[in-house]
XYZ file of C-alpha atoms in Angstrom:
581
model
C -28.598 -23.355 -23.032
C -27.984 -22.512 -19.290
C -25.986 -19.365 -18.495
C -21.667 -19.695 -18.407
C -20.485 -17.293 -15.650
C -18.413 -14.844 -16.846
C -15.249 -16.093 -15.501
C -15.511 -19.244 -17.557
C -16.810 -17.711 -20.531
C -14.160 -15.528 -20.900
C -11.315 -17.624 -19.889
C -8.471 -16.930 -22.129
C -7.580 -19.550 -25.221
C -3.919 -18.532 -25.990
C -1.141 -16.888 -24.742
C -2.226 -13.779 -26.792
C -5.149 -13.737 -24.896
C -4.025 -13.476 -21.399
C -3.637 -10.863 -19.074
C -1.196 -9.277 -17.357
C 1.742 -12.616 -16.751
C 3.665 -11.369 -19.587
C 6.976 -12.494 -18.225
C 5.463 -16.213 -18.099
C 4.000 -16.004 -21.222
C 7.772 -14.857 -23.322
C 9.191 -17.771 -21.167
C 7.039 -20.129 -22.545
C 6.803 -18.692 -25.984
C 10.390 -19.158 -26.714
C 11.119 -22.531 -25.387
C 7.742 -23.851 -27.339
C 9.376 -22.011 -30.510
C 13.189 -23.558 -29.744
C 11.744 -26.764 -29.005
C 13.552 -26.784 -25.406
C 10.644 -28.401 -23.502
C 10.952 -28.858 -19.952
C 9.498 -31.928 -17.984
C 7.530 -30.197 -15.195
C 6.336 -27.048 -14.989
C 5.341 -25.417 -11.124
C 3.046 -22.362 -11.434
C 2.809 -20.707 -7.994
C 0.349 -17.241 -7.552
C -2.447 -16.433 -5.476
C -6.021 -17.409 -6.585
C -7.260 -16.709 -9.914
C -4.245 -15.369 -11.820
C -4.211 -18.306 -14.309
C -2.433 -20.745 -13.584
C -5.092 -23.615 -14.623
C -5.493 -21.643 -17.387
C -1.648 -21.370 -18.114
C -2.012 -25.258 -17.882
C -4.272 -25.813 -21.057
C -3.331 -23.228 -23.069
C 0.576 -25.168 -22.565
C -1.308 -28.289 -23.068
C -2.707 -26.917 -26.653
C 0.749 -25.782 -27.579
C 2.495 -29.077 -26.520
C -0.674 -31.376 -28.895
C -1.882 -29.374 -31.833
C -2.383 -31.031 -34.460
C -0.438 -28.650 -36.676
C 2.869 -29.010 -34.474
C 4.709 -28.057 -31.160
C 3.895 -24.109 -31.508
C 3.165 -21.028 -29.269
C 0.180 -19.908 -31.537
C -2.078 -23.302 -31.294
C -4.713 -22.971 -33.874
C -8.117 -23.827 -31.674
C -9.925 -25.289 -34.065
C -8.757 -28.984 -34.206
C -9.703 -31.988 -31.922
C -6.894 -31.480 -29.561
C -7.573 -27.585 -28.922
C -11.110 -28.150 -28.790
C -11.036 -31.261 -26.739
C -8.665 -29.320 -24.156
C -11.028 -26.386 -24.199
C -13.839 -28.201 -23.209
C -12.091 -30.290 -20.771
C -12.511 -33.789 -22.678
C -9.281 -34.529 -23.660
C -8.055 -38.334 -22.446
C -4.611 -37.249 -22.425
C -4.955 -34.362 -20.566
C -5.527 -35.057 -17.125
C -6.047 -32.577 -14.662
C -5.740 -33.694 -11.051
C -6.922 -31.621 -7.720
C -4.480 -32.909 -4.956
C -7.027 -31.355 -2.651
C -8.902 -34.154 -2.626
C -6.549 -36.460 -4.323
C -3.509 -36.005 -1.872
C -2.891 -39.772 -0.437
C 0.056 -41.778 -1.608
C -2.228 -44.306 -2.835
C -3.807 -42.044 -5.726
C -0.104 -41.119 -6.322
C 0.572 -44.494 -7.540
C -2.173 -44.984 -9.353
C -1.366 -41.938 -11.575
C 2.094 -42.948 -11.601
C 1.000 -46.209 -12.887
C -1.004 -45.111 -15.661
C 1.728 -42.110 -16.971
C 4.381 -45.287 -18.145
C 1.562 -45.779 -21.522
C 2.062 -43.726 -24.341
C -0.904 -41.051 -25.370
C -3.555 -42.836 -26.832
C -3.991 -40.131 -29.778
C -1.898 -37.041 -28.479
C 1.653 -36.580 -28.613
C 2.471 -35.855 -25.260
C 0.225 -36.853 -22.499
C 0.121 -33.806 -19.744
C -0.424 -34.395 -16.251
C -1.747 -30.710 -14.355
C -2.070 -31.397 -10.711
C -3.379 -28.593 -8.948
C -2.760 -27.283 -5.422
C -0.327 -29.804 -5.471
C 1.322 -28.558 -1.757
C -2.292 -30.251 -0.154
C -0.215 -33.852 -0.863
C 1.330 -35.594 2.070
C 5.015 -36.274 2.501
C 4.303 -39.749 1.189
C 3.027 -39.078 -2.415
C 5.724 -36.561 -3.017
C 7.960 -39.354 -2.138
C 6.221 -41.366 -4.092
C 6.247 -39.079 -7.438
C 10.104 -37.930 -6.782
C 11.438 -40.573 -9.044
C 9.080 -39.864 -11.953
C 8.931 -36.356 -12.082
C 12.905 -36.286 -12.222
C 12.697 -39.035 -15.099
C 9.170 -38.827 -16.689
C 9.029 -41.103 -20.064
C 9.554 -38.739 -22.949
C 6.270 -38.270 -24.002
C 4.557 -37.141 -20.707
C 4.626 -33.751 -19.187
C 3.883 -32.425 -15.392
C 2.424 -29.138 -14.523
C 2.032 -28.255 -11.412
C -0.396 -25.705 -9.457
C -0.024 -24.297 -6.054
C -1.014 -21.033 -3.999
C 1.600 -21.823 -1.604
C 4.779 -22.729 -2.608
C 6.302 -22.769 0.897
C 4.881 -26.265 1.519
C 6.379 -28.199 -1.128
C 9.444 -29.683 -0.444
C 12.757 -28.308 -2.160
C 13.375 -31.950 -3.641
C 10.495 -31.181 -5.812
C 10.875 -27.850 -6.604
C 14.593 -28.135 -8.014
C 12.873 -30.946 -10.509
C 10.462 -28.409 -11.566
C 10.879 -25.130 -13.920
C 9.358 -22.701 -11.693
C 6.833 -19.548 -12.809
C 5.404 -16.837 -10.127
C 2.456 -15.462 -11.532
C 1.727 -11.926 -10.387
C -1.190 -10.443 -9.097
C -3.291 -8.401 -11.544
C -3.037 -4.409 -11.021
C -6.164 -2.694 -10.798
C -5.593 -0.889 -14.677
C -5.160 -4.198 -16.130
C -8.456 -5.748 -14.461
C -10.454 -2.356 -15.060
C -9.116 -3.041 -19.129
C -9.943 -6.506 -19.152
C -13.412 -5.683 -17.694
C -14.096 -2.655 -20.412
C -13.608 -5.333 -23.044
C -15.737 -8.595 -21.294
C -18.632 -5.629 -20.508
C -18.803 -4.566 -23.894
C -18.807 -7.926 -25.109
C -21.802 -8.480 -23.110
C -23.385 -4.950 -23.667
C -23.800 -4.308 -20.637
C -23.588 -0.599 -19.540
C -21.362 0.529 -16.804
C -19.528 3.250 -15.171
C -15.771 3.722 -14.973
C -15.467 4.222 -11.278
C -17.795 1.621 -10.856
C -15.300 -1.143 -12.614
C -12.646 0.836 -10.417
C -14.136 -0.213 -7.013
C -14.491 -4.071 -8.611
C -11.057 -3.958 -9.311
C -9.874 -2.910 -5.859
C -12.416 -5.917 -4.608
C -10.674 -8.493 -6.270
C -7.402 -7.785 -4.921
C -5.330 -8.688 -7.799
C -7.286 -11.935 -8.768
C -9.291 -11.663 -12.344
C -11.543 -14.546 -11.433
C -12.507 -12.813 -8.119
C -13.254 -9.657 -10.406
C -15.252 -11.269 -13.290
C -17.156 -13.183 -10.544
C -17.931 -9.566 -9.043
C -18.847 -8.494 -12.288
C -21.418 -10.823 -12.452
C -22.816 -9.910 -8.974
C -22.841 -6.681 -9.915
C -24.579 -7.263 -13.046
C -27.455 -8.910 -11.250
C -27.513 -6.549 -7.949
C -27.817 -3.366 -10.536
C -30.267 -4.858 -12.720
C -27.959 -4.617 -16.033
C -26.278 -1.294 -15.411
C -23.104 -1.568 -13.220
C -23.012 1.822 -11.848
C -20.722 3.061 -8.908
C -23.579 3.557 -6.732
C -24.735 0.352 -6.931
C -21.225 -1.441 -6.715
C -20.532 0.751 -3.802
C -23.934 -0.592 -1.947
C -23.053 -4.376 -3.328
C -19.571 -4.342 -1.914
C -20.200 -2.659 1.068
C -17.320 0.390 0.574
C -17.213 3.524 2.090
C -18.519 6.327 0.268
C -14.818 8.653 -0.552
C -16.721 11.740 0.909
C -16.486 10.208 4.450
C -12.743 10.588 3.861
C -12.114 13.697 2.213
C -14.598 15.219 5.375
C -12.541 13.165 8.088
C -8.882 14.770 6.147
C -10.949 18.242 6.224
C -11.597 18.278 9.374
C -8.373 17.407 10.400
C -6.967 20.196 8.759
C -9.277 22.563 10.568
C -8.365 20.434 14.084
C -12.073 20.189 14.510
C -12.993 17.189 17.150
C -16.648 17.760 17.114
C -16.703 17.269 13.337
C -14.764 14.247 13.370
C -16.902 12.296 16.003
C -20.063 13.624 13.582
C -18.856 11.511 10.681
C -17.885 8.737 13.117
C -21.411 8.583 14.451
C -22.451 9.147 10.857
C -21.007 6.316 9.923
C -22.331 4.237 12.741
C -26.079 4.768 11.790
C -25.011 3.574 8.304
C -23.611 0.469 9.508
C -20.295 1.139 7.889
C -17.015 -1.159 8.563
C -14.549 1.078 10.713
C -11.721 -1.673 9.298
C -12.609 -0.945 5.570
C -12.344 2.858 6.305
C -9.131 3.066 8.114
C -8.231 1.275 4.927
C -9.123 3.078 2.876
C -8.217 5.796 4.267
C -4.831 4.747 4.036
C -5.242 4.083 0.491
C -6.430 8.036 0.315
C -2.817 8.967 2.579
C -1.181 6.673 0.152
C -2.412 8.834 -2.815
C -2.004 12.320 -1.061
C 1.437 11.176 -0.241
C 1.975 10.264 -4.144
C 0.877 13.924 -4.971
C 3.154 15.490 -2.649
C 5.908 13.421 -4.068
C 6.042 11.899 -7.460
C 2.396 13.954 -8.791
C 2.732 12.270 -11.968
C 2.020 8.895 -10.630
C -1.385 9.774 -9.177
C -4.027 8.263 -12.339
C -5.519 11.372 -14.266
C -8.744 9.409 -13.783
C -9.498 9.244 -10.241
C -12.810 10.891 -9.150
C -10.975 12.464 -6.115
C -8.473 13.638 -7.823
C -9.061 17.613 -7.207
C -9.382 17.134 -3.556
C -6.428 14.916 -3.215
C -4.038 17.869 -4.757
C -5.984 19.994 -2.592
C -5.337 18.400 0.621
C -1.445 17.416 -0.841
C -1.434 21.397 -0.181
C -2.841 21.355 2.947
C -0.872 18.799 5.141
C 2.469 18.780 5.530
C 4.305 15.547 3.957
C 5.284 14.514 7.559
C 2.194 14.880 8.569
C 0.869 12.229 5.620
C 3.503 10.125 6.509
C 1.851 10.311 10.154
C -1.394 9.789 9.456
C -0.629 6.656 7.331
C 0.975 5.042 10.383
C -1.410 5.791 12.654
C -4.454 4.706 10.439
C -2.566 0.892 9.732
C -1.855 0.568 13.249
C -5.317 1.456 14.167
C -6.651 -0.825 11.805
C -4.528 -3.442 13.192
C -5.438 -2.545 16.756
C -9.283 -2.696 16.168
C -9.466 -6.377 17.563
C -8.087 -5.163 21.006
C -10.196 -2.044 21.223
C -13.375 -2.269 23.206
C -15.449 -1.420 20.421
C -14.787 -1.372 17.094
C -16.738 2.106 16.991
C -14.141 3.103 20.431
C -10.649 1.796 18.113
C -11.952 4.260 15.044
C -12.531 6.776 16.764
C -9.444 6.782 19.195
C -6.971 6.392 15.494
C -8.943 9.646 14.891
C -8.474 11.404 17.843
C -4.586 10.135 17.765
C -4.335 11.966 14.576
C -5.639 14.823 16.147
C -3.006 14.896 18.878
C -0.133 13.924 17.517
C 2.202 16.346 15.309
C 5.330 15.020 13.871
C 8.611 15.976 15.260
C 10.263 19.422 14.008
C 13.148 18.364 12.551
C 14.675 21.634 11.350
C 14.626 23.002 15.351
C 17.223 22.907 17.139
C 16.980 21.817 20.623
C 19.404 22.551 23.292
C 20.808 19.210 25.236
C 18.970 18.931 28.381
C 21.745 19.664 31.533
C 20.844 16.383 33.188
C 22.517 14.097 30.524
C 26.159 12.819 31.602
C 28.543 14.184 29.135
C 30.382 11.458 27.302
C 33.793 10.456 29.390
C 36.921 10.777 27.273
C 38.479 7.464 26.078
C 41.516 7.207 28.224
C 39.775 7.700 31.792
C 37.571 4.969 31.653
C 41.836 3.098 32.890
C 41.700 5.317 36.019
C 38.186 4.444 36.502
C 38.662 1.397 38.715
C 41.295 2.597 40.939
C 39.054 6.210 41.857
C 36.916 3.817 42.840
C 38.916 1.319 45.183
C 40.004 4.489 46.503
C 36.613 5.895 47.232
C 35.793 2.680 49.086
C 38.552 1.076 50.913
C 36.650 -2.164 51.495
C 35.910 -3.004 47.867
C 32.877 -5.138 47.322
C 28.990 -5.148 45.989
C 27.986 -2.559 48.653
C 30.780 -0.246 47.297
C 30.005 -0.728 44.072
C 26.031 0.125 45.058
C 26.951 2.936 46.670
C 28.844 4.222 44.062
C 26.066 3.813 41.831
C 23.406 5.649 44.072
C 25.976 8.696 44.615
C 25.794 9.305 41.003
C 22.084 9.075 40.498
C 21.580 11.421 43.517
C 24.308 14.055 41.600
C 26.498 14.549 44.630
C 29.686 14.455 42.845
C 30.109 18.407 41.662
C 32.467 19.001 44.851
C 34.504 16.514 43.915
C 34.448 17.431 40.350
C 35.636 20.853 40.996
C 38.702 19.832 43.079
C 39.781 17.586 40.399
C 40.345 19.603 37.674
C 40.748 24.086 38.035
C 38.245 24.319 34.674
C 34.194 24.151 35.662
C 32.939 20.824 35.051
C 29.441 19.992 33.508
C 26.572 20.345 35.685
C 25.698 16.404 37.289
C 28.823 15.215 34.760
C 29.509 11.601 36.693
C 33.436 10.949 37.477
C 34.585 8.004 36.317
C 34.214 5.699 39.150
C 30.953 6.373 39.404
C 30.267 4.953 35.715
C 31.499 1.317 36.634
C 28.343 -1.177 36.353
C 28.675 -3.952 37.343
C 26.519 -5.803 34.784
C 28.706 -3.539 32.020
C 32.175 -5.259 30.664
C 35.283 -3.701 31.253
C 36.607 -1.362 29.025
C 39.316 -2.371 26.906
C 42.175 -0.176 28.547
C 42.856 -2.447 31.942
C 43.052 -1.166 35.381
C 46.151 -0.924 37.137
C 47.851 -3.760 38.445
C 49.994 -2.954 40.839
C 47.587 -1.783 43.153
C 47.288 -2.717 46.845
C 46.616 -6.282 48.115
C 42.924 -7.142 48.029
C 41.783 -9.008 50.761
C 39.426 -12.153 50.341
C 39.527 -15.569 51.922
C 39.121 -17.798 49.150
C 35.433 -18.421 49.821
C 34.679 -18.745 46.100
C 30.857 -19.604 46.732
C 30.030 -17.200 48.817
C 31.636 -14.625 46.463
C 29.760 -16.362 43.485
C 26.251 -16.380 45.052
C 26.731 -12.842 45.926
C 27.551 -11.807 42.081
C 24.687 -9.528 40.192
C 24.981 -12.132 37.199
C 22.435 -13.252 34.963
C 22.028 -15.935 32.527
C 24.716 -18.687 31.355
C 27.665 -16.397 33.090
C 25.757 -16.372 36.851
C 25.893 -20.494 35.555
C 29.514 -20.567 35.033
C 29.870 -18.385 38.462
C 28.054 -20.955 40.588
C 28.868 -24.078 38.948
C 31.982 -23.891 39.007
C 35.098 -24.730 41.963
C 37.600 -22.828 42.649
C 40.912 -24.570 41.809
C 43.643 -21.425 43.333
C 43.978 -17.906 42.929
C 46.846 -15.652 44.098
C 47.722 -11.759 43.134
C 50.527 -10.524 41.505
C 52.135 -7.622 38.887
C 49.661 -8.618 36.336
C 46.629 -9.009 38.849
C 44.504 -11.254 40.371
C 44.752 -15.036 38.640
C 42.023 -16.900 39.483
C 41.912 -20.755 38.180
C 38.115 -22.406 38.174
C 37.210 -25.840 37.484
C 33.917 -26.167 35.292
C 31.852 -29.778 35.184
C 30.485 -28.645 31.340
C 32.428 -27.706 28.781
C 29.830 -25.706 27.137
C 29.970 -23.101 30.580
C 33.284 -22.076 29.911
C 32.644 -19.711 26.454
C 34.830 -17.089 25.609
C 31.159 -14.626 25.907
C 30.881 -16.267 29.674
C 34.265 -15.684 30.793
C 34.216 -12.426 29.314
C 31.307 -11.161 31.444
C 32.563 -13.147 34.834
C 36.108 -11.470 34.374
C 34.488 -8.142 34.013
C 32.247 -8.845 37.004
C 35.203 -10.216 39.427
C 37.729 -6.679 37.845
C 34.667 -4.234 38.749
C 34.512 -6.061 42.278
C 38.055 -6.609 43.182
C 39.139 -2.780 41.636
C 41.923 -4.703 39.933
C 42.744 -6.141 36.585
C 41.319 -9.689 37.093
C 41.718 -12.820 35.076
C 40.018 -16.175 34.615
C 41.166 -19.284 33.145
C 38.877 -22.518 33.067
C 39.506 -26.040 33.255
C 36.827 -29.116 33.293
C 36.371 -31.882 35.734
C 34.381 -32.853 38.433
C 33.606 -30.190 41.245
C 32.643 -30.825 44.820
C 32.271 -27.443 46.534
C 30.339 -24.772 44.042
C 27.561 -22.176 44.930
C 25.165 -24.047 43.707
C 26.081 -27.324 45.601
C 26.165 -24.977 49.045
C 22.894 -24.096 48.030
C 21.559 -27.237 47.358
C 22.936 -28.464 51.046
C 21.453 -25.348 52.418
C 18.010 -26.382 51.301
C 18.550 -30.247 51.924
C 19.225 -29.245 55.743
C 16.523 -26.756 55.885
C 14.385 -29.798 54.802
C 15.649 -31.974 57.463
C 15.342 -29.292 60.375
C 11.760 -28.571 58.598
C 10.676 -32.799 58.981
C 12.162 -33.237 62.664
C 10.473 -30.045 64.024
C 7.446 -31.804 62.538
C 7.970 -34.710 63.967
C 8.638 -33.938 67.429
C 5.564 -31.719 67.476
C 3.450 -32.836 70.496
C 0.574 -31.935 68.830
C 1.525 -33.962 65.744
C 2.449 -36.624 67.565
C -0.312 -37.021 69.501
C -2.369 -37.048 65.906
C -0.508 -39.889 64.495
C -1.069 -41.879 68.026
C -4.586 -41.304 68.599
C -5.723 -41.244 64.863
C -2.834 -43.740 63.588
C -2.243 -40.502 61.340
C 0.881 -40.501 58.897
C 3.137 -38.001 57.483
C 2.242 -37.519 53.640
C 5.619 -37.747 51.796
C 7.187 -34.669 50.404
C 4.726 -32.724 52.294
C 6.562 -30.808 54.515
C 8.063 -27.865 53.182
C 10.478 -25.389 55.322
C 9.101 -21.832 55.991
């Protein structure tokens, strides 16, 4: 008889049986013992966590020949037939390779006949997101209304992909992925089944291989089996696999806790003549920060069984917990980074060399403010703020406003300062005026209205090209036309006509109002109207450019030398050539 793998061989038979989906499994158990049997069934989980397997042990509960029951017995034609994957009216469908809308139909098709000898005739269609749009059109009807005696179950590794209309006809299960205890367990049990001998912390590093699949473990088993000649030791599994040997690690954390470069680049190159992966070490050593950090913490969750487990409570005394938590980060982004580093040996070694550098911040210290930060402004003179500075700059404007800004970068306000108020001021503390940016908003207090008459002609797109705006506001600045404006007791009213609604947004005229009040140096408002504009910033500009264009052709064309190209040579101006310096 030729050999079963062990994945197959040990594939479980009953709900008893199977590892480590409990919740699924008391889902399932009750409504198979209440009788309240759903129509379809979606099992969603990464690869090899059971869900085929889920499939026909439900099918065996759903047809054994001793009734509808959680516990099916195994032994009669149904179980068996299931088992051994010859049961007619159990048909189990890959939609990987199955996924038009034609095979759709035909399964639909054959699902409205009655079992031939079962009582309900199960349909398990596996990695059922690979269908197209068209067969899950195609089976909507169906699997909302299936005839009474058939059953769906359905299979996928990524839910995401399957369209909601078929997932609220389903009853949906997540199957989890299997912790490293309950595959090391489960592998105790199938190796001394098979008496074969094996080490602990051999079955440890399998587990962490499969990364929470059982299939992907067994399957390593069996590798193992054959690399090690019968024996699974650690040794071996470690060669087989590929993993770093934990003594790299606890030597890099060492000689981090002495600060000792040289050492650290040793084990690097070490690890280079041993053709090691720098991406599995940085992960695991932040498996190895992850455990240190468990010791520090929560001790008792750290497995009594670990073979590292003195030096990791030796090392949890030796860092400092923010320096775990640092050392963590740093290793994930390094391993992360590797793809961008020169080298892969260059990105291990520069994570390692971070670590050395880097301390985390003393929290407990306390540092004294630094005498260049501008002290925060009480709340009520940010309403003064606009007149200080109309007064500062009698001709009101963008240049003032620049000006302003530079004079309290440069820090040349403490004379000022000191007149203004008898008590010492902070050192390079900016008055108000000097605080207005003109990108900021206004502050909610306004500025005074009755202040003297600004002067401006009118010339609303000049004033809008010349506006530091940005975005949909510097659109609603130079699309619009200016309809009046006029100053009085409550400020200056400005009226604008806007050729898109969508322009005028309360978050648009917001930021132009603040703009036009921090240029002006008095309260300003805005209101907006739509219709059709003639004379915007953006339509000045446009003419600008059109008779730029025009000057740009003629000079062209009365060029002697051009001219005397296009006589001698019958030469012609190429079209849309021309372009104005």
């Amino acid at each position: 008889m030729s050999y079963v793998v062990l994945a197959r061989k040990y594939r479980p038979k009953s709900f008893d049986t199977l590892v480590g989906q409990e919740h699924v499994v008391r889902a399932l158990t009750h409504a198979l013992q209440t009788q309240r049997l759903h129509h379809a069934y979606l099992l969603t989980g990464t690869r090899g966590v059971g869900k085929t397997t889920l499939a026909r042990i439900l099918a065996k509960s759903l047809n054994c020949e001793t009734g509808i029951t959680a516990k099916p017995c195994g032994v009669c034609n149904a179980c068996t037939a299931i088992d051994a994957d010859r049961f007619v009216d159990y048909i189990e469908l890959d939609a990987a390779s199955n996924r038009g809308v034609d095979d759709m139909q035909q399964l639909l098709e054959q699902a409205v006949y009655a079992p031939s000898n079962a009582r309900f005739k199960v349909y398990m269609i596996d990695e059922v997101h690979m269908l197209t749009n068209h067969a899950f059109n195609a089976m909507l009807k169906t699997l909302e209304e299936p005839p009474e005696y058939v059953k769906f179950i359905l299979a996928t590794t990524d839910p995401q992909k399957i369209p909601v209309t078929v997932l609220s006809r389903c009853l949906q299960f997540n199957l989890k992925q299997m912790p490293p205890p309950q595959i090391i367990s489960h592998l105790e049990n199938v190796l001394q089944q098979e008496t074969v001998e094996f080490e602990t912390s051999a079955l440890r590093l399998l587990a962490q291989g499969a990364r929470g699949s059982m299939r992907d473990a067994l399957s390593l088993t069996d590798q193992a089996i054959a690399y090690a000649g019968g024996k699974v030791t650690q040794e071996t599994v470690r060669s087989m696999l590929g993993t770093l040997d934990q003594d790299y690690l606890i030597n890099l954390l060492n000689a981090l806790a002495e600060k000792d470069g040289a050492q650290l680049m040793n084990i690097a190159d070490e690890m280079t003549q041993r053709s090691l992966s720098y991406s599995a070490a940085l992960q695991d050593l932040g498996t190895l920060l992850h455990r240190i950090a468990l010791a520090q913490t929560v001790p008792n969750a750290l497995p009594d069984d670990l073979p590292e487990r003195g030096d990791i409570m030796r090392l949890a005394q030796t860092f400092d917990p923010n320096e775990v938590q640092l050392f963590y980060q740093i290793a994930i982004h390094g391993r992360n980074d590797l793809n961008l580093a020169p080298d892969d040996y260059a990105g291990f070694t520069m994570t390692l060399l971070r670590m050395l550098a880097f301390q985390p911040e003393e929290t407990g210290a306390s540092t004294p403010p630094p005498t260049t930060k501008p002290a925060p402004a009480p709340r009520h003179e940010p309403v003064m703020a606009p007149t200080l500075a109309r007064k500062q700059s009698p001709s009101p404007g963008k240049a003032a406003l620049q000006a302003a800004l530079d004079k309290a970068k440069s820090g040349a306000n403490e004379t000022a300062a000191e007149k203004k108020s008898p008590e010492p001021p902070p050192v390079i503390t900016p008055t108000p005026a000097e605080e207005v940016k003109p990108a900021e908003p206004i502050p909610e207090s306004p500025v005074d209205a009755k202040a003297e008459k600004i002067t401006w002609d009118g010339d609303w797109p000049t004033l809008a090209a010349a506006l530091p705006l940005r975005g949909a506001a510097q659109q609603l600045a130079q699309q619009t036309e200016l309809i009046s404006w006029e100053q009085g007791n409550a400020g200056v009213q400005i009226r604008l006509r806007s050729p898109i609604d969508m322009l005028c947004t309360a978050a648009n005229v917001e930021r132009l109002t603040a703009m036009l009040t921090a240029h002006f140096g008095i309260k300003t408002n805005i209101t907006t109207k739509v219709g059709q504009v003639e004379q915007t910033a953006n339509q000045v500009a446009l003419d600008k450019q059109a008779e730029r264009q025009r000057e740009a052709e003629q000079v062209i064309q009365n060029d002697p030398f051009i001219q005397a190209l296009m006589r001698e040579f019958d030469a012609t101006i190429v079209p849309g050539s021309i372009k104005p310096a």
